[in-house]
Amino acid sequence: MRDSSPLPPRAAVLSRRAALGLAAAVPLAAASPAAAATPSATPSTARTAARTAARTATIGGDLLGLGGVQVRGASGLPKRLTARSWLVADHVSGEVLASYNAHRLLAPASTLKMLFADTVLKKFERTERHRVTDADLAGIPAGSSLVGVKPGITYTVEQLWLGVFLRSGNDAVHVLSHMNGGVATTVAQMQARADDLQALDTHVVSPDGFDHKGQVSSAYDLTLFARHGLADADFRAYCSTRTADFPAGGKKTFQIQNTDRLLTGAWGVPTYDGLIGVKNGYTSNAGNTFTGAATRGGRTLLVTVMHPKSGGSGVYEETAALLDWGFRQGANARPVGTLVAPLSEGGARATPAGKAPKAAAGAPARSETSGSSWGLVGGAGGAVALLAGGAVAWRRRRRVGAAGEAPASDQRASGLGGSDPGTSDPGTSDPGTSDTGTSDTGDSGARRRR
């Protein structure tokens, strides 16, 4: 399979918006959402100006703009996480309980389908029927994961969405996109939706998440997509479905299974008690990505894990470990940031706090934040030091194009042990945008098979 999307930036490199925002050093409680700052499929003068202003603030709070682990007031984080980026948040309050490189720009793979669903899901009734044509299936990238949509067969909208959520079918995505006015129209609408959600790290190139140059997102943005998607009953129902019957022509059907191993227990991964969903992804460039949500004791947590070292089931196991930590220690954790409100629901744009000063030092690759160090406001000296590292990365990124820089070795914790069952789910026709891997750390006793 081709590997055409941009390689992820160095672990210590922050997005330009996050790095420049550190100079303001405003209190977390005063941090407010900002306008989008990544390229749009259909840019406008107003949108470009809004993004320019947004570069002086870190969306969700200053601490989320720092490289490395951010956690306050709670201990016991899993020690063997290998992901390049991860985030734990409370679904209801939106509080970010802990994070690692929350705004790092990375290829999202099929987790971008959460934004696709959040954009298109309410456009059509579940019972609406559509007879698929050859044109509907034109332009699907070679190597895509497919659910098995065929021209000449009539599908309900509900069946197509099951193909998207369970099998990560790019064929189902393209059919729904054509029903929505075409791929280009859908991409533009997805970018507009990302802008409204204030998912400023996300640049949409395709509706299916397949590898394309410049298509990036972040753990923060993917968590935003999941949080707002789960507010919709249909989205929630689709992502929690384990199996479904899919049309094969005439009266024939075949069964499709969800590729989320924490939901189904496939490949020996224990099902996670209380898991809701949400979406996994894999491409040869992105590796494995996953955003999961689970409810225990009346509390719902969201976890996003991007690009762990281990293939196979590693991404699920690291997600489970972070969920375990959140349910055990989350009540003690003081928030290091927040998932901001959409502009359309009253979210406020960030007001630029002034021009960022120059500095000479780079950002540390890893830092563990406590209440006695950065706190809510953050250290002025540290902000100045971090600014230079972010500014260098920004200039370099401008030279090579959006997120097009080759990665250096990542500053991570030690790798996970155990065998690697592979990097793709054999249940799909191709691993192009299907689910795969993770490995687990933390208290395995907290996860129980259903």
CSV table of C-alpha atoms in Angstrom, one decimal:
chain,number,residue,atom,x,y,z
A,1,MET,CA,0.0,0.0,0.0
A,2,ARG,CA,1.2,3.4,-0.8
A,3,ASP,CA,2.5,5.7,1.9
A,4,SER,CA,1.8,9.1,0.7
A,5,SER,CA,0.7,11.2,3.7
A,6,PRO,CA,3.1,13.4,5.6
A,7,LEU,CA,5.4,11.9,8.1
A,8,PRO,CA,4.7,12.9,11.7
A,9,PRO,CA,6.8,15.7,13.2
A,10,ARG,CA,9.4,15.1,16.0
A,11,ALA,CA,7.8,14.4,19.4
A,12,ALA,CA,9.3,17.5,21.0
A,13,VAL,CA,7.9,19.7,18.2
A,14,LEU,CA,4.7,21.5,19.0
A,15,SER,CA,2.1,22.7,16.5
A,16,ARG,CA,2.8,26.3,15.6
A,17,ARG,CA,-0.4,27.4,17.3
A,18,ALA,CA,0.4,25.6,20.5
A,19,ALA,CA,4.0,26.9,20.7
A,20,LEU,CA,3.2,30.5,19.9
A,21,GLY,CA,0.3,30.4,22.4
A,22,LEU,CA,2.8,29.8,25.3
A,23,ALA,CA,4.0,33.3,25.2
A,24,ALA,CA,0.7,34.6,26.5
A,25,ALA,CA,1.0,32.4,29.6
A,26,VAL,CA,-2.7,33.1,30.5
A,27,PRO,CA,-4.4,31.1,33.3
A,28,LEU,CA,-6.0,27.9,32.3
A,29,ALA,CA,-9.3,29.0,33.7
A,30,ALA,CA,-9.2,32.1,31.4
A,31,ALA,CA,-8.3,30.1,28.2
A,32,SER,CA,-11.0,30.2,25.6
A,33,PRO,CA,-11.6,28.5,22.3
A,34,ALA,CA,-10.0,29.8,19.1
A,35,ALA,CA,-10.7,29.9,15.5
A,36,ALA,CA,-9.3,27.3,13.2
A,37,ALA,CA,-5.6,27.6,12.2
A,38,THR,CA,-5.0,24.8,9.8
A,39,PRO,CA,-5.5,25.0,6.0
A,40,SER,CA,-9.1,24.5,4.9
A,41,ALA,CA,-10.4,22.8,1.8
A,42,THR,CA,-12.2,26.0,0.9
A,43,PRO,CA,-10.3,28.8,2.7
A,44,SER,CA,-11.9,32.3,2.9
A,45,THR,CA,-10.4,35.6,3.9
A,46,ALA,CA,-12.3,35.7,7.2
A,47,ARG,CA,-11.4,32.1,8.0
A,48,THR,CA,-7.7,32.8,7.3
A,49,ALA,CA,-7.8,35.9,9.5
A,50,ALA,CA,-9.4,33.9,12.3
A,51,ARG,CA,-6.8,31.2,12.1
A,52,THR,CA,-4.0,33.8,12.2
A,53,ALA,CA,-5.4,35.2,15.4
A,54,ALA,CA,-5.8,31.7,16.9
A,55,ARG,CA,-2.1,31.1,16.6
A,56,THR,CA,-1.5,33.2,19.8
A,57,ALA,CA,-3.5,30.8,22.0
A,58,THR,CA,-3.4,27.1,22.8
A,59,ILE,CA,-6.8,25.6,22.4
A,60,GLY,CA,-8.0,23.9,25.5
A,61,GLY,CA,-5.4,25.5,27.8
A,62,ASP,CA,-1.7,26.4,27.9
A,63,LEU,CA,-0.6,23.1,29.5
A,64,LEU,CA,-1.9,21.2,26.5
A,65,GLY,CA,0.5,23.2,24.3
A,66,LEU,CA,3.5,21.8,26.2
A,67,GLY,CA,5.4,18.7,25.0
A,68,GLY,CA,5.5,15.6,27.2
A,69,VAL,CA,3.2,14.3,29.9
A,70,GLN,CA,0.8,16.7,31.6
A,71,VAL,CA,-0.9,15.6,34.8
A,72,ARG,CA,-1.7,17.3,38.0
A,73,GLY,CA,-2.7,15.9,41.4
A,74,ALA,CA,-2.8,12.3,40.4
A,75,SER,CA,-0.2,9.5,40.2
A,76,GLY,CA,0.1,6.1,38.8
A,77,LEU,CA,0.0,6.7,35.0
A,78,PRO,CA,0.9,3.6,33.0
A,79,LYS,CA,4.7,3.5,32.7
A,80,ARG,CA,5.1,1.7,29.4
A,81,LEU,CA,3.0,3.8,27.0
A,82,THR,CA,4.7,4.0,23.6
A,83,ALA,CA,2.2,6.2,21.8
A,84,ARG,CA,3.4,9.4,20.2
A,85,SER,CA,0.4,11.2,21.6
A,86,TRP,CA,-2.5,10.4,23.9
A,87,LEU,CA,-5.2,12.1,26.0
A,88,VAL,CA,-7.7,11.2,28.7
A,89,ALA,CA,-10.8,13.4,29.2
A,90,ASP,CA,-14.1,13.4,31.1
A,91,HIS,CA,-16.9,13.1,28.6
A,92,VAL,CA,-19.4,15.2,30.5
A,93,SER,CA,-17.3,18.0,31.9
A,94,GLY,CA,-14.8,18.1,29.1
A,95,GLU,CA,-11.9,18.2,31.6
A,96,VAL,CA,-8.7,16.8,30.2
A,97,LEU,CA,-7.3,14.7,33.1
A,98,ALA,CA,-3.9,13.9,31.5
A,99,SER,CA,-2.2,14.1,28.2
A,100,TYR,CA,1.0,13.6,26.2
A,101,ASN,CA,1.7,15.8,23.2
A,102,ALA,CA,-2.0,16.6,23.0
A,103,HIS,CA,-1.7,19.0,20.0
A,104,ARG,CA,0.9,17.0,18.0
A,105,LEU,CA,0.1,16.8,14.3
A,106,LEU,CA,-0.2,13.2,13.2
A,107,ALA,CA,-1.9,11.3,10.5
A,108,PRO,CA,-5.4,10.2,11.8
A,109,ALA,CA,-6.2,7.2,9.6
A,110,SER,CA,-9.8,6.1,9.9
A,111,THR,CA,-10.4,7.8,13.2
A,112,LEU,CA,-11.1,10.8,10.9
A,113,LYS,CA,-14.3,9.0,10.0
A,114,MET,CA,-15.7,10.3,13.4
A,115,LEU,CA,-15.6,13.8,11.9
A,116,PHE,CA,-17.1,12.4,8.7
A,117,ALA,CA,-20.0,11.0,10.7
A,118,ASP,CA,-20.3,14.1,12.8
A,119,THR,CA,-20.7,16.1,9.6
A,120,VAL,CA,-22.9,13.9,7.4
A,121,LEU,CA,-24.9,11.6,9.8
A,122,LYS,CA,-27.9,13.8,10.2
A,123,LYS,CA,-28.2,14.6,6.5
A,124,PHE,CA,-30.2,11.5,5.7
A,125,GLU,CA,-32.9,9.4,7.5
A,126,ARG,CA,-31.7,5.9,8.5
A,127,THR,CA,-34.4,4.3,6.4
A,128,GLU,CA,-33.6,6.2,3.2
A,129,ARG,CA,-32.6,3.9,0.3
A,130,HIS,CA,-30.0,4.4,-2.3
A,131,ARG,CA,-29.1,2.3,-5.3
A,132,VAL,CA,-25.3,2.3,-5.7
A,133,THR,CA,-23.8,3.2,-9.1
A,134,ASP,CA,-20.3,2.8,-10.5
A,135,ALA,CA,-19.9,6.6,-10.1
A,136,ASP,CA,-20.5,6.3,-6.4
A,137,LEU,CA,-17.5,4.0,-6.0
A,138,ALA,CA,-15.2,5.9,-8.3
A,139,GLY,CA,-12.0,7.3,-6.8
A,140,ILE,CA,-11.6,5.0,-3.8
A,141,PRO,CA,-7.9,4.8,-3.1
A,142,ALA,CA,-6.2,1.5,-3.9
A,143,GLY,CA,-5.5,-0.5,-0.7
A,144,SER,CA,-8.6,0.9,1.1
A,145,SER,CA,-10.5,-1.1,3.7
A,146,LEU,CA,-13.9,-2.1,2.2
A,147,VAL,CA,-17.1,-3.4,3.6
A,148,GLY,CA,-18.2,-4.8,0.2
A,149,VAL,CA,-20.6,-2.3,-1.3
A,150,LYS,CA,-21.5,-3.3,-4.9
A,151,PRO,CA,-23.0,-1.2,-7.7
A,152,GLY,CA,-26.6,-2.2,-8.6
A,153,ILE,CA,-27.5,-3.1,-5.0
A,154,THR,CA,-29.9,-0.9,-3.0
A,155,TYR,CA,-28.8,-0.1,0.6
A,156,THR,CA,-30.4,1.8,3.4
A,157,VAL,CA,-28.5,4.7,4.9
A,158,GLU,CA,-28.4,2.7,8.2
A,159,GLN,CA,-26.6,-0.2,6.4
A,160,LEU,CA,-24.1,2.2,4.9
A,161,TRP,CA,-23.3,3.7,8.2
A,162,LEU,CA,-22.8,0.2,9.7
A,163,GLY,CA,-20.3,-0.4,7.0
A,164,VAL,CA,-18.5,2.8,8.0
A,165,PHE,CA,-18.4,2.1,11.7
A,166,LEU,CA,-18.0,-1.6,11.9
A,167,ARG,CA,-15.7,-2.3,8.9
A,168,SER,CA,-14.3,1.2,8.3
A,169,GLY,CA,-15.4,0.8,4.7
A,170,ASN,CA,-14.1,3.5,2.4
A,171,ASP,CA,-16.6,2.2,-0.2
A,172,ALA,CA,-19.5,3.1,2.2
A,173,VAL,CA,-17.9,6.5,2.9
A,174,HIS,CA,-17.7,7.3,-0.8
A,175,VAL,CA,-21.3,6.3,-1.4
A,176,LEU,CA,-22.5,8.5,1.4
A,177,SER,CA,-20.2,11.3,0.2
A,178,HIS,CA,-21.7,11.2,-3.3
A,179,MET,CA,-25.2,11.2,-1.7
A,180,ASN,CA,-24.0,14.4,0.1
A,181,GLY,CA,-23.1,16.2,-3.1
A,182,GLY,CA,-19.7,14.6,-3.8
A,183,VAL,CA,-16.3,14.0,-2.2
A,184,ALA,CA,-15.1,17.6,-2.6
A,185,THR,CA,-18.3,19.0,-1.1
A,186,THR,CA,-18.1,16.6,1.8
A,187,VAL,CA,-14.4,17.4,2.5
A,188,ALA,CA,-15.2,21.1,2.6
A,189,GLN,CA,-18.1,20.5,5.0
A,190,MET,CA,-15.9,18.4,7.2
A,191,GLN,CA,-13.3,21.1,7.4
A,192,ALA,CA,-16.0,23.6,8.2
A,193,ARG,CA,-17.2,21.3,11.0
A,194,ALA,CA,-13.7,20.9,12.3
A,195,ASP,CA,-13.4,24.7,12.4
A,196,ASP,CA,-16.7,25.0,14.3
A,197,LEU,CA,-15.6,22.3,16.8
A,198,GLN,CA,-12.4,24.3,17.2
A,199,ALA,CA,-10.4,21.3,16.1
A,200,LEU,CA,-7.6,23.5,14.9
A,201,ASP,CA,-5.0,20.8,14.3
A,202,THR,CA,-7.1,19.0,11.7
A,203,HIS,CA,-6.7,19.4,8.0
A,204,VAL,CA,-9.1,17.3,5.9
A,205,VAL,CA,-8.0,16.0,2.5
A,206,SER,CA,-10.3,13.0,2.1
A,207,PRO,CA,-13.5,11.9,3.9
A,208,ASP,CA,-12.2,8.4,4.7
A,209,GLY,CA,-8.9,9.2,6.5
A,210,PHE,CA,-6.8,7.4,4.0
A,211,ASP,CA,-3.1,8.5,3.7
A,212,HIS,CA,-2.9,11.9,1.8
A,213,LYS,CA,-0.3,14.5,1.9
A,214,GLY,CA,-1.2,17.2,4.5
A,215,GLN,CA,-4.0,15.2,6.1
A,216,VAL,CA,-3.4,15.5,9.8
A,217,SER,CA,-5.2,15.8,13.2
A,218,SER,CA,-4.2,15.4,16.9
A,219,ALA,CA,-5.3,13.5,20.0
A,220,TYR,CA,-7.0,16.6,21.2
A,221,ASP,CA,-9.0,17.0,18.0
A,222,LEU,CA,-10.0,13.3,17.7
A,223,THR,CA,-11.3,13.5,21.3
A,224,LEU,CA,-13.4,16.5,20.3
A,225,PHE,CA,-14.9,14.5,17.4
A,226,ALA,CA,-15.7,11.6,19.6
A,227,ARG,CA,-17.2,13.7,22.4
A,228,HIS,CA,-19.6,15.6,20.1
A,229,GLY,CA,-20.4,12.5,18.0
A,230,LEU,CA,-21.4,10.5,21.0
A,231,ALA,CA,-24.0,13.2,21.8
A,232,ASP,CA,-26.0,11.8,18.8
A,233,ALA,CA,-28.0,8.7,19.5
A,234,ASP,CA,-27.4,7.2,16.0
A,235,PHE,CA,-23.6,7.8,16.2
A,236,ARG,CA,-23.5,6.1,19.6
A,237,ALA,CA,-25.6,3.2,18.5
A,238,TYR,CA,-23.5,2.5,15.4
A,239,CYS,CA,-20.1,2.7,17.1
A,240,SER,CA,-21.3,0.3,19.8
A,241,THR,CA,-22.7,-2.4,17.4
A,242,ARG,CA,-20.6,-5.6,17.4
A,243,THR,CA,-22.1,-7.4,14.4
A,244,ALA,CA,-24.6,-6.7,11.6
A,245,ASP,CA,-26.0,-8.3,8.5
A,246,PHE,CA,-25.0,-6.6,5.3
A,247,PRO,CA,-26.7,-6.8,1.8
A,248,ALA,CA,-25.1,-9.2,-0.7
A,249,GLY,CA,-27.7,-8.8,-3.5
A,250,GLY,CA,-31.2,-10.1,-3.8
A,251,LYS,CA,-32.2,-11.5,-0.4
A,252,LYS,CA,-28.8,-12.6,0.5
A,253,THR,CA,-26.7,-11.0,3.3
A,254,PHE,CA,-23.4,-11.6,5.0
A,255,GLN,CA,-22.3,-10.8,8.5
A,256,ILE,CA,-19.9,-8.0,9.3
A,257,GLN,CA,-18.1,-7.6,12.6
A,258,ASN,CA,-16.8,-4.5,14.3
A,259,THR,CA,-13.0,-4.2,14.1
A,260,ASP,CA,-12.8,-2.6,17.6
A,261,ARG,CA,-11.1,-5.3,19.6
A,262,LEU,CA,-11.9,-3.8,23.0
A,263,LEU,CA,-15.6,-4.1,22.0
A,264,THR,CA,-15.5,-7.6,20.4
A,265,GLY,CA,-12.6,-9.4,22.2
A,266,ALA,CA,-11.0,-10.3,18.8
A,267,TRP,CA,-7.4,-11.5,18.7
A,268,GLY,CA,-7.4,-12.3,22.4
A,269,VAL,CA,-7.9,-8.7,23.6
A,270,PRO,CA,-10.2,-8.7,26.7
A,271,THR,CA,-13.4,-6.8,26.1
A,272,TYR,CA,-13.4,-3.6,28.2
A,273,ASP,CA,-16.1,-3.5,30.8
A,274,GLY,CA,-18.4,-0.5,30.0
A,275,LEU,CA,-16.9,0.3,26.6
A,276,ILE,CA,-19.1,2.3,24.3
A,277,GLY,CA,-16.9,2.6,21.1
A,278,VAL,CA,-15.7,4.7,19.3
A,279,LYS,CA,-13.4,4.4,16.3
A,280,ASN,CA,-10.1,2.7,15.3
A,281,GLY,CA,-7.9,3.3,12.4
A,282,TYR,CA,-4.8,2.0,10.6
A,283,THR,CA,-2.7,3.0,7.6
A,284,SER,CA,0.9,2.2,6.7
A,285,ASN,CA,1.9,5.8,7.4
A,286,ALA,CA,-0.2,6.5,10.5
A,287,GLY,CA,0.2,3.1,12.1
A,288,ASN,CA,-2.6,2.5,14.7
A,289,THR,CA,-4.9,5.1,16.1
A,290,PHE,CA,-7.9,4.7,18.4
A,291,THR,CA,-10.4,6.8,20.3
A,292,GLY,CA,-12.4,4.9,22.9
A,293,ALA,CA,-15.1,5.8,25.4
A,294,ALA,CA,-16.3,3.8,28.4
A,295,THR,CA,-18.7,4.3,31.3
A,296,ARG,CA,-18.2,2.9,34.8
A,297,GLY,CA,-19.8,4.0,38.1
A,298,GLY,CA,-21.8,6.7,36.3
A,299,ARG,CA,-18.7,8.3,34.8
A,300,THR,CA,-17.8,8.3,31.1
A,301,LEU,CA,-14.2,8.8,30.0
A,302,LEU,CA,-12.7,9.4,26.6
A,303,VAL,CA,-9.2,8.2,25.6
A,304,THR,CA,-7.3,8.8,22.3
A,305,VAL,CA,-4.1,7.0,21.5
A,306,MET,CA,-2.1,7.8,18.4
A,307,HIS,CA,0.8,5.8,16.8
A,308,PRO,CA,2.1,3.5,19.5
A,309,LYS,CA,5.3,1.6,18.6
A,310,SER,CA,3.6,-1.8,18.9
A,311,GLY,CA,1.4,-3.2,16.2
A,312,GLY,CA,-1.4,-5.8,16.5
A,313,SER,CA,-3.4,-5.1,19.7
A,314,GLY,CA,-1.1,-2.5,21.2
A,315,VAL,CA,-3.3,0.5,20.7
A,316,TYR,CA,-6.2,-1.2,22.4
A,317,GLU,CA,-4.1,-2.2,25.4
A,318,GLU,CA,-2.6,1.2,25.8
A,319,THR,CA,-6.2,2.7,25.6
A,320,ALA,CA,-7.4,0.2,28.2
A,321,ALA,CA,-4.5,1.1,30.5
A,322,LEU,CA,-5.3,4.8,30.3
A,323,LEU,CA,-9.0,4.1,30.9
A,324,ASP,CA,-8.1,2.1,33.9
A,325,TRP,CA,-6.0,5.0,35.2
A,326,GLY,CA,-8.8,7.4,34.6
A,327,PHE,CA,-11.4,5.4,36.5
A,328,ARG,CA,-9.0,4.8,39.4
A,329,GLN,CA,-7.3,8.2,39.6
A,330,GLY,CA,-9.4,10.5,37.6
A,331,ALA,CA,-11.3,11.8,40.7
A,332,ASN,CA,-8.0,13.0,42.1
A,333,ALA,CA,-6.7,14.6,39.0
A,334,ARG,CA,-6.9,18.3,38.6
A,335,PRO,CA,-7.6,19.2,34.9
A,336,VAL,CA,-4.7,20.2,32.7
A,337,GLY,CA,-7.0,21.5,30.1
A,338,THR,CA,-10.5,21.3,28.7
A,339,LEU,CA,-12.3,20.2,25.6
A,340,VAL,CA,-13.7,23.4,24.2
A,341,ALA,CA,-17.3,24.1,23.1
A,342,PRO,CA,-18.1,24.5,19.4
A,343,LEU,CA,-18.5,28.0,18.2
A,344,SER,CA,-22.1,27.1,17.1
A,345,GLU,CA,-22.9,26.1,20.7
A,346,GLY,CA,-21.6,29.3,22.3
A,347,GLY,CA,-17.8,28.6,22.3
A,348,ALA,CA,-15.8,31.8,22.3
A,349,ARG,CA,-12.8,32.5,20.1
A,350,ALA,CA,-9.6,33.1,21.8
A,351,THR,CA,-8.5,36.8,21.9
A,352,PRO,CA,-4.8,37.3,21.0
A,353,ALA,CA,-2.8,38.3,24.0
A,354,GLY,CA,-0.1,40.2,22.2
A,355,LYS,CA,2.9,39.5,20.0
A,356,ALA,CA,5.0,36.6,21.2
A,357,PRO,CA,8.5,37.6,22.4
A,358,LYS,CA,11.7,36.0,20.9
A,359,ALA,CA,13.6,33.4,22.9
A,360,ALA,CA,16.7,31.3,22.5
A,361,ALA,CA,16.0,27.9,24.1
A,362,GLY,CA,14.0,24.9,22.8
A,363,ALA,CA,11.2,23.0,24.5
A,364,PRO,CA,11.9,20.0,26.6
A,365,ALA,CA,11.0,16.7,25.1
A,366,ARG,CA,9.1,15.5,28.1
A,367,SER,CA,7.8,17.2,31.2
A,368,GLU,CA,5.5,16.0,34.0
A,369,THR,CA,3.4,18.9,35.3
A,370,SER,CA,2.4,19.3,38.9
A,371,GLY,CA,0.6,22.0,40.7
A,372,SER,CA,3.8,23.4,42.1
A,373,SER,CA,5.5,23.9,38.7
A,374,TRP,CA,3.5,25.3,35.8
A,375,GLY,CA,0.2,25.3,37.7
A,376,LEU,CA,-2.7,27.1,35.9
A,377,VAL,CA,-0.7,30.0,34.7
A,378,GLY,CA,2.6,28.4,33.7
A,379,GLY,CA,6.1,29.7,34.2
A,380,ALA,CA,7.0,32.8,32.2
A,381,GLY,CA,10.5,31.6,31.7
A,382,GLY,CA,9.4,28.2,30.5
A,383,ALA,CA,6.9,29.7,28.1
A,384,VAL,CA,9.7,31.8,26.6
A,385,ALA,CA,12.0,28.9,26.3
A,386,LEU,CA,9.3,26.7,24.7
A,387,LEU,CA,8.3,29.4,22.3
A,388,ALA,CA,11.6,29.3,20.5
A,389,GLY,CA,11.4,25.6,19.9
A,390,GLY,CA,7.9,25.9,18.6
A,391,ALA,CA,8.9,28.9,16.4
A,392,VAL,CA,11.8,26.9,14.9
A,393,ALA,CA,9.4,24.0,14.1
A,394,TRP,CA,6.9,26.4,12.6
A,395,ARG,CA,9.5,28.0,10.3
A,396,ARG,CA,10.7,24.5,9.3
A,397,ARG,CA,7.1,23.3,8.7
A,398,ARG,CA,6.5,26.4,6.5
A,399,ARG,CA,9.5,25.4,4.4
A,400,VAL,CA,8.5,21.9,3.8
A,401,GLY,CA,4.7,22.3,3.8
A,402,ALA,CA,2.0,21.3,6.3
A,403,ALA,CA,3.4,18.5,8.6
A,404,GLY,CA,5.6,17.3,5.8
A,405,GLU,CA,8.8,16.9,7.9
A,406,ALA,CA,10.4,13.5,8.4
A,407,PRO,CA,10.3,12.4,12.0
A,408,ALA,CA,13.3,12.1,14.3
A,409,SER,CA,13.5,9.5,17.0
A,410,ASP,CA,10.7,10.0,19.5
A,411,GLN,CA,11.2,10.7,23.2
A,412,ARG,CA,9.0,8.0,24.7
A,413,ALA,CA,8.8,5.6,27.6
A,414,SER,CA,10.1,2.1,27.2
A,415,GLY,CA,8.3,-0.2,24.9
A,416,LEU,CA,5.7,-2.7,25.8
A,417,GLY,CA,6.4,-6.3,26.1
A,418,GLY,CA,4.6,-9.2,24.6
A,419,SER,CA,4.1,-10.6,21.2
A,420,ASP,CA,2.7,-8.6,18.3
A,421,PRO,CA,-0.1,-10.3,16.5
A,422,GLY,CA,0.3,-8.1,13.4
A,423,THR,CA,-0.5,-4.7,12.0
A,424,SER,CA,-3.8,-5.3,10.3
A,425,ASP,CA,-7.1,-7.0,11.0
A,426,PRO,CA,-7.4,-10.0,8.8
A,427,GLY,CA,-11.2,-9.5,8.8
A,428,THR,CA,-10.9,-6.6,6.5
A,429,SER,CA,-10.0,-6.7,2.8
A,430,ASP,CA,-7.0,-4.5,3.4
A,431,PRO,CA,-5.5,-2.7,6.4
A,432,GLY,CA,-5.5,0.6,4.5
A,433,THR,CA,-7.8,2.4,6.9
A,434,SER,CA,-9.0,-0.5,9.1
A,435,ASP,CA,-8.3,-1.1,12.7
A,436,THR,CA,-5.2,-2.5,14.3
A,437,GLY,CA,-3.0,-2.6,17.2
A,438,THR,CA,-2.1,-1.6,20.6
A,439,SER,CA,-0.6,-3.1,23.7
A,440,ASP,CA,-1.6,-2.7,27.3
A,441,THR,CA,-0.2,-1.5,30.5
A,442,GLY,CA,-1.7,-0.9,33.8
A,443,ASP,CA,-3.9,-2.9,36.0
A,444,SER,CA,-5.3,-5.7,33.8
A,445,GLY,CA,-7.6,-6.8,36.6
A,446,ALA,CA,-9.7,-3.7,36.1
A,447,ARG,CA,-10.7,-5.1,32.6
A,448,ARG,CA,-13.1,-7.9,32.6
A,449,ARG,CA,-14.5,-10.1,29.8
A,450,ARG,CA,-18.2,-9.7,29.2
